[in-house]
Coordinates of C-alpha atoms (C1' of nucleotides) in Angstrom, one line a residue:
Chain A
M1 CA -22.4 -34.3 -19.8
N2 CA -19.0 -34.3 -21.3
S3 CA -19.0 -30.5 -21.8
D4 CA -20.8 -30.0 -18.7
A5 CA -17.7 -31.8 -17.0
N6 CA -15.5 -29.7 -18.9
T7 CA -17.0 -26.5 -18.1
R8 CA -17.3 -27.5 -14.3
R9 CA -14.2 -28.5 -14.3
K10 CA -12.5 -27.3 -11.2
D11 CA -9.9 -24.5 -12.2
T12 CA -7.9 -24.1 -9.0
R13 CA -5.0 -22.4 -10.3
G14 CA -7.6 -19.7 -11.6
E15 CA -9.6 -19.6 -8.5
I16 CA -6.1 -19.2 -6.3
S17 CA -5.4 -16.3 -8.8
G18 CA -8.7 -14.4 -8.4
C19 CA -9.1 -14.8 -4.6
A20 CA -5.4 -13.8 -4.1
L21 CA -5.9 -10.8 -6.4
R22 CA -8.8 -9.7 -4.5
L23 CA -7.2 -10.2 -1.2
F24 CA -4.3 -8.0 -2.1
A25 CA -6.0 -5.3 -3.3
E26 CA -8.1 -5.3 0.0
R27 CA -5.5 -5.6 2.6
G28 CA -2.1 -5.6 0.9
Y29 CA 0.4 -8.2 -0.2
A30 CA 2.0 -8.3 3.2
A31 CA -1.1 -8.4 5.1
V32 CA -2.6 -11.7 3.3
S33 CA -1.2 -15.1 4.3
M34 CA -1.2 -18.2 2.0
R35 CA -3.7 -19.6 4.7
D36 CA -6.3 -16.7 4.0
I37 CA -5.8 -17.4 0.2
A38 CA -6.5 -21.1 0.6
E39 CA -9.5 -20.4 2.9
A40 CA -11.2 -18.1 0.3
V41 CA -10.5 -20.6 -2.3
G42 CA -11.7 -23.5 -0.3
V43 CA -8.4 -25.5 -0.1
R44 CA -6.0 -26.1 2.3
Q45 CA -2.4 -24.1 2.3
G46 CA -0.6 -27.0 0.9
A47 CA -2.6 -27.1 -2.1
I48 CA -1.5 -23.6 -3.3
Y49 CA 2.0 -24.9 -3.9
N50 CA 0.8 -27.3 -6.5
H51 CA 0.1 -24.2 -8.6
F52 CA 2.8 -21.6 -7.7
A53 CA 6.1 -21.9 -6.4
S54 CA 5.9 -19.1 -3.6
K55 CA 3.8 -16.2 -2.4
Q56 CA 6.3 -14.0 -4.4
E57 CA 5.7 -15.8 -7.4
L58 CA 1.8 -15.5 -7.1
L59 CA 2.2 -11.9 -6.8
A60 CA 4.7 -11.7 -9.7
E61 CA 2.2 -13.9 -11.7
L62 CA -0.8 -11.6 -11.0
M63 CA 1.0 -8.4 -11.7
T64 CA 2.7 -9.6 -14.9
S65 CA -0.5 -11.0 -16.7
H66 CA -2.4 -8.1 -15.8
L67 CA 0.4 -5.4 -17.3
E68 CA 0.4 -7.9 -20.5
A69 CA -3.3 -7.5 -20.8
V70 CA -3.1 -3.9 -20.3
L71 CA -0.4 -3.3 -22.9
R72 CA -2.4 -5.3 -25.3
A73 CA -5.6 -3.5 -24.7
H74 CA -3.9 -0.3 -24.8
E75 CA -2.3 -0.7 -28.0
A76 CA -5.5 -2.1 -29.5
A77 CA -7.3 1.0 -28.1
L78 CA -4.5 3.7 -29.6
A79 CA -4.2 2.0 -33.3
G80 CA -5.1 4.0 -35.9
V81 CA -5.7 7.0 -33.9
A82 CA -3.9 9.7 -35.5
G83 CA -3.0 13.1 -33.8
P84 CA -1.9 14.2 -30.3
V85 CA -5.2 15.6 -29.4
A86 CA -7.1 12.4 -30.9
R87 CA -4.5 10.2 -29.1
L88 CA -4.7 11.9 -25.8
E89 CA -8.6 11.4 -25.8
A90 CA -8.4 7.8 -26.6
F91 CA -5.6 7.4 -24.0
A92 CA -7.7 8.9 -21.1
R93 CA -11.0 7.1 -22.3
F94 CA -9.2 3.8 -22.4
H95 CA -7.4 4.0 -19.3
V96 CA -10.4 4.9 -17.2
G97 CA -12.4 2.5 -19.0
Y98 CA -10.1 -0.7 -18.3
H99 CA -9.4 0.9 -14.5
L100 CA -13.0 0.8 -14.0
D101 CA -13.3 -2.6 -15.2
Y102 CA -10.2 -4.2 -13.6
P103 CA -9.7 -2.2 -10.2
A104 CA -8.2 -4.8 -8.4
D105 CA -5.7 -5.8 -10.8
V106 CA -4.5 -2.1 -11.3
F107 CA -4.6 -1.2 -7.5
I108 CA -2.1 -4.1 -7.1
A109 CA 0.1 -3.1 -10.0
Y110 CA 0.6 0.5 -8.6
M111 CA 0.6 -0.6 -4.9
E112 CA 2.3 -3.4 -4.6
L113 CA 5.6 -2.9 -6.8
R114 CA 7.5 -2.4 -3.7
S115 CA 6.5 -6.1 -2.4
L116 CA 8.4 -7.2 -5.6
E117 CA 12.1 -9.0 -5.0
P118 CA 14.4 -7.4 -7.2
E119 CA 14.1 -9.4 -10.2
G120 CA 10.6 -9.4 -10.4
F121 CA 10.4 -5.6 -9.8
R122 CA 12.8 -5.0 -12.8
R123 CA 10.6 -6.9 -15.2
I124 CA 7.4 -5.5 -14.2
N125 CA 8.5 -1.7 -13.5
A126 CA 9.9 -2.1 -17.2
M127 CA 6.4 -2.9 -18.5
R128 CA 4.8 0.1 -16.4
S129 CA 7.4 2.5 -18.0
R130 CA 6.7 1.5 -21.2
Y131 CA 2.8 2.4 -20.6
E132 CA 4.0 5.8 -19.3
G133 CA 6.1 6.3 -22.1
T134 CA 3.4 6.3 -24.9
L135 CA 1.4 8.7 -22.6
R136 CA 4.6 11.1 -22.3
A137 CA 5.3 10.8 -26.2
I138 CA 1.8 11.8 -26.8
L139 CA 2.2 15.0 -24.5
A140 CA 5.6 15.9 -25.8
E141 CA 4.4 15.7 -29.5
G142 CA 1.4 18.0 -28.8
A143 CA 3.6 20.4 -27.0
A144 CA 6.2 20.6 -29.8
A145 CA 2.8 21.2 -32.1
G146 CA 1.9 24.3 -30.2
L147 CA -1.5 22.4 -29.5
F148 CA -0.9 21.5 -25.9
S149 CA -0.1 24.1 -23.0
I150 CA 2.0 22.2 -20.5
G151 CA 5.1 22.4 -18.2
D152 CA 7.4 19.2 -18.4
P153 CA 5.7 16.5 -20.1
A154 CA 7.1 13.7 -17.9
V155 CA 5.6 15.8 -15.0
H156 CA 2.3 16.2 -16.7
A157 CA 2.4 12.3 -17.7
R158 CA 2.5 11.3 -14.1
A159 CA -0.1 14.0 -13.0
L160 CA -2.3 12.6 -15.4
L161 CA -1.5 9.0 -14.7
A162 CA -1.8 9.4 -11.0
M163 CA -5.5 11.2 -11.6
L164 CA -6.9 8.8 -14.0
T165 CA -5.7 5.9 -12.0
G166 CA -7.1 7.3 -9.0
V167 CA -10.6 6.3 -9.9
T168 CA -10.1 2.8 -8.5
V169 CA -9.3 4.4 -5.2
W170 CA -13.2 5.2 -4.7
Y171 CA -15.2 4.1 -7.5
R172 CA -17.6 1.2 -6.5
E173 CA -20.2 -0.2 -8.5
G174 CA -23.9 0.8 -8.1
G175 CA -22.8 4.1 -6.8
R176 CA -24.4 7.7 -7.5
L177 CA -22.6 8.1 -11.0
D178 CA -22.8 5.7 -14.0
R179 CA -19.7 4.4 -15.8
A180 CA -20.4 6.6 -18.8
T181 CA -20.3 9.9 -16.8
I182 CA -17.4 9.5 -15.1
I183 CA -15.3 8.4 -18.0
E184 CA -16.7 11.8 -19.7
D185 CA -15.8 13.6 -16.7
Y186 CA -12.0 12.3 -16.4
V187 CA -11.6 12.7 -20.4
R188 CA -12.8 16.4 -20.1
A189 CA -10.3 16.9 -17.1
T190 CA -7.6 15.5 -19.0
L191 CA -8.0 17.2 -22.1
Q192 CA -8.3 20.6 -20.5
S193 CA -5.5 20.1 -18.2
V194 CA -3.4 20.5 -21.3
G195 CA -5.0 23.9 -22.0
L196 CA -7.8 22.2 -24.8
R197 CA -11.4 23.2 -24.6
M198 CA -13.9 20.7 -24.4
P199 CA -13.7 18.2 -27.7
R200 CA -17.2 18.6 -28.6
G201 CA -19.5 21.9 -28.4
G202 CA -21.2 22.2 -25.2
D203 CA -23.8 19.3 -24.7
K204 CA -24.0 18.1 -21.0
E205 CA -21.5 20.9 -20.0
C206 CA -23.8 22.2 -17.5
S207 CA -22.4 21.0 -14.3
T208 CA -24.9 22.3 -11.9
Q209 CA -28.3 20.9 -13.3
P210 CA -29.4 17.8 -11.4
Chain B
M1 CA 26.0 23.2 29.6
N2 CA 22.5 23.0 30.7
S3 CA 21.0 24.4 27.5
D4 CA 23.3 22.1 25.8
A5 CA 21.9 19.4 28.0
N6 CA 18.5 20.6 26.8
T7 CA 19.2 20.4 23.3
R8 CA 21.0 17.1 23.2
R9 CA 18.5 15.7 25.5
K10 CA 17.4 12.2 23.6
D11 CA 13.8 12.2 22.2
T12 CA 13.4 8.6 21.7
R13 CA 9.6 8.9 21.5
G14 CA 10.2 11.2 18.4
E15 CA 13.1 9.0 16.9
I16 CA 10.4 6.4 16.9
S17 CA 7.8 8.4 15.3
G18 CA 10.3 9.6 12.5
C19 CA 11.7 5.9 11.8
A20 CA 8.4 4.3 11.9
L21 CA 7.3 7.1 9.4
R22 CA 9.8 6.2 7.3
L23 CA 10.0 2.5 7.4
F24 CA 5.9 2.4 7.1
A25 CA 6.2 4.6 3.8
E26 CA 9.0 2.6 2.3
R27 CA 7.7 -1.0 3.1
G28 CA 3.9 -0.5 4.2
Y29 CA 3.0 -1.0 7.6
A30 CA 2.2 -4.7 7.6
A31 CA 5.6 -5.2 6.1
V32 CA 7.5 -3.4 9.0
S33 CA 8.0 -5.2 12.3
M34 CA 8.4 -3.3 15.8
R35 CA 12.1 -4.9 15.8
D36 CA 12.8 -3.2 12.7
I37 CA 11.6 0.2 13.9
A38 CA 13.4 -0.6 17.3
E39 CA 16.8 -1.5 15.2
A40 CA 16.3 2.0 13.0
V41 CA 15.9 4.1 16.5
G42 CA 18.7 2.0 18.0
V43 CA 17.2 0.6 20.8
R44 CA 15.7 -2.9 21.7
Q45 CA 11.9 -3.7 20.8
G46 CA 10.7 -3.5 24.5
A47 CA 11.6 0.1 24.7
I48 CA 9.1 1.2 22.4
Y49 CA 6.3 0.1 24.5
N50 CA 7.3 3.0 26.9
H51 CA 6.2 5.3 24.6
F52 CA 3.4 4.0 22.3
A53 CA 1.0 1.2 23.7
S54 CA 0.8 -0.8 20.4
K55 CA 2.1 -0.9 16.8
Q56 CA -1.5 0.1 16.0
E57 CA -1.5 3.1 18.0
L58 CA 1.9 4.1 16.9
L59 CA 0.4 4.1 13.3
A60 CA -2.8 6.0 14.3
E61 CA -0.7 8.6 16.1
L62 CA 1.4 9.7 12.9
M63 CA -1.7 9.5 10.9
T64 CA -3.3 11.8 13.1
S65 CA -0.6 14.3 13.9
H66 CA 0.0 14.4 10.0
L67 CA -3.7 15.4 9.2
E68 CA -3.9 18.1 11.9
A69 CA -0.9 19.4 10.6
V70 CA -2.0 19.3 7.2
L71 CA -5.5 20.9 8.0
R72 CA -4.1 23.6 10.1
A73 CA -1.6 24.7 7.3
H74 CA -4.4 24.3 4.8
E75 CA -6.7 26.7 6.4
A76 CA -4.0 29.0 7.0
A77 CA -2.9 28.9 3.6
L78 CA -6.5 29.8 2.2
A79 CA -7.4 32.2 4.8
G80 CA -8.0 35.5 3.2
V81 CA -8.2 33.9 -0.3
A82 CA -11.2 35.1 -2.0
G83 CA -13.1 33.6 -5.2
P84 CA -12.8 30.0 -6.5
V85 CA -10.2 30.5 -9.1
A86 CA -7.9 32.2 -6.4
R87 CA -8.6 29.6 -4.0
L88 CA -8.5 26.8 -6.4
E89 CA -4.9 28.2 -7.3
A90 CA -4.2 28.5 -3.9
F91 CA -5.3 24.9 -2.8
A92 CA -3.1 23.4 -5.4
R93 CA -0.2 25.5 -4.6
F94 CA -0.5 24.4 -1.0
H95 CA -1.3 20.8 -1.5
V96 CA 1.8 20.0 -3.8
G97 CA 4.0 22.3 -1.8
Y98 CA 3.2 20.4 1.4
H99 CA 3.5 17.0 -0.1
L100 CA 6.9 17.7 -1.7
D101 CA 7.7 18.7 2.3
Y102 CA 6.1 15.7 3.9
P103 CA 6.1 13.2 1.3
A104 CA 6.1 10.1 4.0
D105 CA 3.5 11.4 6.1
V106 CA 1.3 11.9 2.9
F107 CA 1.9 8.6 1.5
I108 CA 1.0 7.1 4.9
A109 CA -1.9 8.9 5.4
Y110 CA -3.3 7.8 1.9
M111 CA -2.0 4.3 1.8
E112 CA -2.4 2.9 5.3
L113 CA -6.1 3.9 6.0
R114 CA -6.8 0.0 5.4
S115 CA -4.5 -0.8 7.8
L116 CA -6.2 0.9 10.7
E117 CA -8.9 -0.7 12.9
P118 CA -12.4 0.5 13.0
E119 CA -12.2 3.1 15.4
G120 CA -9.1 4.9 14.1
F121 CA -10.2 4.4 10.7
R122 CA -13.4 6.3 11.4
R123 CA -11.8 9.3 13.2
I124 CA -8.6 9.9 10.8
N125 CA -11.2 9.2 7.7
A126 CA -13.3 11.9 8.8
M127 CA -10.4 14.4 8.8
R128 CA -9.5 13.5 5.1
S129 CA -13.1 14.0 4.0
R130 CA -12.9 17.3 5.7
Y131 CA -9.9 18.2 3.5
E132 CA -11.6 16.7 0.7
G133 CA -14.8 18.6 1.2
T134 CA -13.1 22.1 1.2
L135 CA -11.8 21.4 -2.4
R136 CA -15.0 20.0 -3.5
A137 CA -16.8 23.3 -2.3
I138 CA -14.4 25.4 -4.4
L139 CA -15.0 23.6 -7.4
A140 CA -19.1 23.4 -7.0
E141 CA -19.0 27.1 -6.2
G142 CA -16.8 27.8 -9.4
A143 CA -19.1 25.8 -11.5
A144 CA -22.2 27.4 -9.9
A145 CA -20.7 30.7 -10.9
G146 CA -20.0 29.6 -14.4
L147 CA -16.0 30.0 -14.1
F148 CA -15.6 26.2 -14.2
S149 CA -16.0 23.9 -17.1
I150 CA -16.5 20.3 -15.3
G151 CA -18.5 17.5 -14.9
D152 CA -19.4 16.4 -11.2
P153 CA -17.6 18.4 -8.5
A154 CA -17.2 15.4 -6.5
V155 CA -15.3 13.4 -9.3
H156 CA -13.2 16.1 -10.3
A157 CA -12.3 16.7 -6.8
R158 CA -11.1 13.3 -6.3
A159 CA -9.4 13.5 -9.5
L160 CA -7.4 16.6 -8.7
L161 CA -6.5 15.2 -5.1
A162 CA -5.1 11.9 -6.9
M163 CA -3.4 14.3 -9.4
L164 CA -1.8 16.4 -6.9
T165 CA -0.8 13.6 -4.4
G166 CA 0.4 11.5 -6.8
V167 CA 3.7 13.8 -6.9
T168 CA 4.9 11.9 -3.8
V169 CA 5.5 8.6 -5.6
W170 CA 8.0 10.0 -7.9
Y171 CA 9.5 13.1 -6.7
R172 CA 12.9 12.6 -5.4
E173 CA 15.0 15.5 -4.0
G174 CA 18.0 16.5 -6.2
G175 CA 16.3 15.2 -9.3
R176 CA 16.0 16.6 -12.7
L177 CA 13.5 19.3 -11.8
D178 CA 13.3 21.9 -8.8
R179 CA 10.4 22.3 -6.6
A180 CA 9.3 25.7 -8.0
T181 CA 9.2 24.3 -11.6
I182 CA 7.3 21.2 -10.3
I183 CA 4.6 23.2 -8.1
E184 CA 4.1 25.5 -11.5
D185 CA 3.5 22.4 -13.6
Y186 CA 0.6 21.0 -11.1
V187 CA -1.0 24.5 -10.6
R188 CA -1.3 24.7 -14.5
A189 CA -2.9 21.4 -14.8
T190 CA -5.2 22.2 -12.1
L191 CA -6.4 25.1 -13.1
Q192 CA -6.5 24.4 -17.1
S193 CA -8.5 21.2 -15.9
V194 CA -11.7 23.1 -14.8
G195 CA -11.5 25.1 -18.3
L196 CA -9.4 28.2 -17.1
R197 CA -6.4 29.5 -19.4
M198 CA -3.1 30.2 -17.4
P199 CA -3.3 32.3 -14.4
R200 CA -0.7 34.9 -15.6
G201 CA 0.0 35.8 -19.3
G202 CA 2.5 33.2 -21.0
D203 CA 5.5 33.6 -19.1
K204 CA 7.6 30.5 -18.8
E205 CA 4.8 28.7 -21.0
C206 CA 6.9 27.1 -23.5
S207 CA 7.2 23.3 -22.9
T208 CA 10.0 22.3 -25.3
Q209 CA 12.7 24.7 -24.3
P210 CA 15.3 23.0 -22.3
Chain C
dT1 C1' 24.8 11.2 49.4
dA2 C1' 20.2 8.6 49.5
dG3 C1' 15.9 7.7 47.4
dG4 C1' 12.7 7.8 43.5
dT5 C1' 11.5 7.1 39.0
dG6 C1' 11.4 6.9 34.1
dA7 C1' 13.6 4.6 30.0
dA8 C1' 16.1 0.7 28.3
dT9 C1' 17.1 -4.0 28.3
dG10 C1' 16.7 -8.9 26.9
dA11 C1' 14.6 -13.1 27.6
dA12 C1' 10.2 -15.2 27.0
dC13 C1' 5.1 -16.0 25.3
dG14 C1' 1.7 -18.0 22.4
dA15 C1' 0.5 -17.1 17.5
dT16 C1' 1.1 -16.9 13.2
dC17 C1' 4.3 -16.9 9.0
dG18 C1' 5.9 -19.3 4.3
dT19 C1' 7.1 -23.4 3.2
dT20 C1' 7.9 -28.5 3.1
dC21 C1' 6.6 -33.4 2.5
dA22 C1' 5.0 -38.1 3.4
dC23 C1' 0.6 -39.5 2.4
dT24 C1' -4.3 -40.2 0.2
dG25 C1' -7.8 -40.6 -3.3
dG26 C1' -9.8 -40.3 -7.3
dA27 C1' -10.1 -40.1 -12.3
dA28 C1' -7.9 -40.9 -17.0
dG29 C1' -5.0 -44.2 -19.7
dA30 C1' -3.8 -48.8 -21.2
Chain D
dT1 C1' -9.8 -54.1 -14.2
dC2 C1' -5.1 -52.3 -13.2
dT3 C1' -2.1 -48.6 -13.4
dT4 C1' -0.3 -44.1 -13.4
dC5 C1' -0.4 -39.7 -11.9
dC6 C1' -1.7 -35.2 -10.3
dA7 C1' -4.0 -32.3 -6.9
dG8 C1' -5.3 -31.9 -2.1
dT9 C1' -4.2 -33.2 2.5
dG10 C1' -2.7 -32.2 7.2
dA11 C1' 0.8 -32.2 10.4
dA12 C1' 5.4 -30.1 11.2
dC13 C1' 9.4 -27.2 10.5
dG14 C1' 12.0 -23.2 11.7
dA15 C1' 11.5 -18.2 11.6
dT16 C1' 9.4 -13.8 13.3
dC17 C1' 5.4 -11.7 14.5
dG18 C1' 3.4 -8.4 18.3
dT19 C1' 3.7 -7.9 22.8
dT20 C1' 4.9 -8.7 28.1
dC21 C1' 7.6 -8.3 32.3
dA22 C1' 11.1 -8.6 35.8
dT23 C1' 15.2 -6.3 36.1
dT24 C1' 18.8 -3.0 35.4
dC25 C1' 20.5 1.4 34.5
dA26 C1' 21.0 6.6 34.8
dC27 C1' 19.6 10.9 36.0
dC28 C1' 17.1 14.4 38.9
dT29 C1' 15.3 16.0 43.7
dA30 C1' 15.9 16.4 48.4

DNA sequence: TAGGTGAATGAACGATCGTTCACTGGAAGA
DNA sequence: TCTTCCAGTGAACGATCGTTCATTCACCTA
């Protein structure tokens, strides 16, 4: 029963993170109290402070670990992919897929930046800028090579990030459309937005067939 | 001095709306207190209740009047415009332009839906759905006519709305790019995203010139 | 000039906020 | 078996929350 004990061993810290993540995403940082989080975990409010120094640190921790995971996964997804077109497609595919898998993490990282106090804001905003910068670089490279037809690369990068991230706002598991279809739609919109035609021929191109 | 008196006559209700709008947009509904709003207006907190029944009603009022204005302006912008391509361009041009003019209103209407209590939520969400529906109809019509190359029209509509609305997140007056340039970039991205090439020839097409 | 009216005040309310802390209980190491 | 020690408790703190209300004030009408 030793491994069982290890498996079942309560991971209060992890549960606090998970519940706080969900609640912050649902209602917003300011609208969630430490008592709400404690109740969701199944402890009293004092217990949280055995694991996190403050509500603010809890938020910063959630955002930091999320952004570190995003940057790691993002670098892995683009590693070895060469050329602006292929890299843009890989970026879009990764971004939407990751956001479908971790909607709450992403939503918080985008929405609650303003809830961070200056120090945490600077650190976490720098990580976000790094991510945005890689997309901007792809777009600038493609435009310089004459492959993309876009206006300002920085504007287009922000436009695409907003579009791709927006999937978290409406997507719900078990809805009308499956994950793969949604990703393909967003990838298509992304590639076409820079003036490309579809990556591959016209399979499943038709939009009106049921 | 009569007209002067009328002109200078204090419009406390209007000032409360304006300050609340700005503060809600900056910090979020839950993070702004009635005392914060009162201080911004220059009155004590009790005075607000002479004009609004509650904080919740104040939020609902802001969102309702904004959405009514958007729907009115949107219908005017699309009136008489025929054909999916022209209508899509008009939609994108209107949406970005309006959002550049009223970023705080728009930001609140998108972000604070979850802060509304059930009744207000239903009413205001219905208005938002109406707006989204007109874009979805344009896309479906264009796809059915074989003009647009898109996946699911509902997905693409949400993708475009997220992209176009995202301009409010980063745009600041007096920045590097002027209003007209930004609008053109977003219009181009929108039209190209459905598989169209640029609306008009190649003037100011180059993306790398300074 | 007297009376009426709507807006602003400022103190107060009960509730809830983030946070602290002396304590308790139970499992791990000696 | 005894000791140690961390995690959890539950009450309490000062502050702040949305809201109320008796009162005061300034202005319009008659």
